[in-house]
Amino acid sequence: MSSLGPVRDDELGYDGEVYALYVDPAFFGQGAGRALLHAGFTVLRGRGFSSCLIWAHAKNPVRFFYEAMGGRLVAERVQRMMGDPVPEIAFGWRKLALAERTPAR
Ligand SMILES: CC(C)(COP(=O)(O)OP(=O)(O)OC[C@H]1O[C@@H](n2cnc3c(N)ncnc32)[C@H](O)[C@@H]1OP(=O)(O)O)[C@@H](O)C(=O)NCCC(=O)NCCS
């Protein structure tokens, strides 16, 4: 599943945002995440957006996925969740295009 729409923090110069992106763990590593993000970018483009931001927990290994998709680390922040500090990092795409697949490893 994925949810997306207008960026919530427009100070970074991006107009669209993917708020959440989740693949069923039974299907990890089979291309579903890439296909889902690709579809999300197509939806954003269709709604008139031209760029995308995604926030993730700083310690989430998902950062490697976003880097493989061509996202650039563009910001860091600390949010408060039930009183506890939660470090987050943001990945940005200036254009709604993913990096090409890396050759088979
Ligand atoms: C992150 C997530 C969406 C990736 O989905 P996926 O279907 O496993 O990813 P894909 O199979 O499409 O992989 C796409 C690319 O990312 C790379 N990749 C994926 N996870 C990776 C990891 N943990 N470390 C390094 N590279 C990774 C793959 O090598 C692949 O590269 P390629 O397309 O160039 O060959 C999935 O792991 C997930 O739902 N995680 C839990 C939820 C989550 O953390 N969501 C993000 C909240 S912000």
Coordinates of C-alpha atoms and ligand atoms in Angstrom, one line a residue:
M1 CA 0.0 0.0 0.0
S2 CA 1.0 3.6 -0.5
S3 CA -0.4 7.0 0.3
L4 CA 0.6 10.2 -1.3
G5 CA -0.4 13.8 -2.0
P6 CA 0.8 17.4 -1.5
V7 CA 4.0 17.9 0.5
R8 CA 3.3 18.7 4.1
D9 CA 6.5 20.7 4.6
D10 CA 7.1 22.9 1.5
E11 CA 10.2 24.7 2.9
L12 CA 12.4 22.1 1.1
G13 CA 11.2 23.0 -2.4
Y14 CA 9.3 19.8 -3.2
D15 CA 5.6 19.8 -4.2
G16 CA 4.6 16.1 -3.8
E17 CA 5.1 13.6 -1.0
V18 CA 4.8 9.8 -0.5
Y19 CA 3.5 9.6 3.1
A20 CA 3.7 5.8 3.4
L21 CA 5.0 2.8 1.3
Y22 CA 4.6 -0.7 2.5
V23 CA 5.1 -4.1 0.8
D24 CA 3.8 -7.3 2.3
P25 CA 7.0 -8.9 3.8
A26 CA 6.3 -12.1 2.0
F27 CA 7.1 -10.2 -1.2
F28 CA 10.2 -8.2 -0.2
G29 CA 13.0 -8.2 -2.7
Q30 CA 10.9 -9.1 -5.7
G31 CA 10.4 -5.7 -7.2
A32 CA 7.1 -4.8 -5.6
G33 CA 8.5 -1.7 -3.8
R34 CA 10.0 -0.3 -7.0
A35 CA 6.7 -1.0 -8.9
L36 CA 4.7 0.7 -6.1
L37 CA 6.9 3.8 -6.0
H38 CA 6.9 4.0 -9.8
A39 CA 3.1 3.9 -9.8
G40 CA 3.0 6.5 -7.0
F41 CA 5.2 8.9 -9.1
T42 CA 2.8 8.3 -12.0
V43 CA -0.2 9.2 -9.9
L44 CA 1.6 12.3 -8.5
R45 CA 2.5 13.4 -12.1
G46 CA -1.1 12.9 -13.2
R47 CA -2.2 15.2 -10.4
G48 CA 0.2 18.0 -11.5
F49 CA 3.1 17.5 -9.1
S50 CA 6.6 17.6 -10.4
S51 CA 8.8 16.4 -7.5
C52 CA 8.6 14.2 -4.5
L53 CA 9.7 14.0 -0.9
I54 CA 9.7 11.0 1.4
W55 CA 10.3 11.0 5.2
A56 CA 11.6 7.9 6.9
H57 CA 12.8 6.9 10.4
A58 CA 16.6 7.6 10.4
K59 CA 17.4 4.1 11.5
N60 CA 15.1 2.4 9.1
P61 CA 17.1 0.3 6.6
V62 CA 14.5 1.5 4.0
R63 CA 17.1 4.3 3.3
F64 CA 19.0 1.9 1.1
F65 CA 15.8 1.3 -0.9
Y66 CA 15.3 5.0 -1.5
E67 CA 18.9 5.5 -2.5
A68 CA 18.6 2.6 -5.0
M69 CA 15.5 4.4 -6.3
G70 CA 17.5 7.6 -7.0
G71 CA 16.4 9.6 -4.0
R72 CA 18.9 12.0 -2.4
L73 CA 19.2 12.6 1.3
V74 CA 18.0 16.2 1.6
A75 CA 17.0 16.8 5.2
E76 CA 16.9 15.6 8.8
R77 CA 14.6 16.4 11.7
V78 CA 13.6 15.2 15.1
Q79 CA 9.9 14.7 15.7
R80 CA 8.3 14.1 19.1
M81 CA 6.1 11.0 19.4
M82 CA 4.4 10.5 22.8
G83 CA 7.2 12.6 24.3
D84 CA 10.1 10.6 22.8
P85 CA 12.4 12.1 20.1
V86 CA 12.2 10.3 16.8
P87 CA 15.0 11.1 14.3
E88 CA 13.8 11.2 10.7
I89 CA 15.5 11.7 7.3
A90 CA 14.0 12.9 4.0
F91 CA 14.7 11.7 0.5
G92 CA 14.0 13.9 -2.4
W93 CA 13.4 13.5 -6.1
R94 CA 13.5 16.7 -8.1
K95 CA 11.9 14.9 -11.0
L96 CA 9.3 12.2 -10.8
A97 CA 11.6 9.5 -12.1
L98 CA 13.3 6.5 -10.5
A99 CA 16.9 5.4 -10.9
E100 CA 17.3 2.5 -13.3
R101 CA 17.5 -1.0 -11.9
T102 CA 21.0 -2.0 -10.9
P103 CA 22.4 -5.0 -12.8
A104 CA 21.7 -8.4 -11.1
R105 CA 24.0 -8.9 -8.1
Ligands
LIG1 C1 11.1 -0.6 1.6 C2 10.2 -1.6 0.9 C3 9.0 -0.9 0.4 C4 11.0 -2.1 -0.3 O1 10.1 -3.0 -1.1 P1 10.7 -4.3 -1.9 O2 9.6 -4.8 -2.7 O3 11.4 -5.2 -1.0 O4 11.8 -3.6 -2.8 P2 12.2 -4.0 -4.3 O5 12.3 -5.5 -4.4 O6 11.3 -3.3 -5.3 O7 13.7 -3.4 -4.4 C5 14.0 -2.3 -5.1 C6 15.4 -2.0 -5.0 O8 15.8 -1.5 -3.7 C7 16.9 -2.3 -3.2 N1 16.6 -2.6 -1.8 C8 15.4 -2.9 -1.2 N2 15.5 -3.0 0.1 C9 16.8 -2.9 0.4 C10 17.6 -2.9 1.6 N3 17.0 -3.2 2.8 N4 18.9 -2.7 1.5 C11 19.5 -2.4 0.3 N5 18.8 -2.4 -0.8 C12 17.5 -2.6 -0.8 C13 16.8 -3.6 -4.0 O9 18.2 -4.1 -4.1 C14 16.3 -3.1 -5.3 O10 17.3 -2.6 -6.2 P3 17.1 -2.7 -7.8 O11 15.7 -2.4 -8.1 O12 18.0 -1.6 -8.3 O13 17.5 -4.1 -8.2 C15 9.8 -2.8 1.8 O14 11.0 -3.4 2.3 C16 8.9 -2.4 3.0 O15 7.7 -2.4 2.8 N6 9.6 -2.2 4.1 C17 8.8 -2.0 5.4 C18 8.0 -0.8 5.4 C19 8.8 0.5 5.4 O16 9.8 0.6 6.1 N7 8.3 1.4 4.6 C20 8.9 2.7 4.5 C21 8.3 3.6 5.5 S1 8.8 5.3 5.1

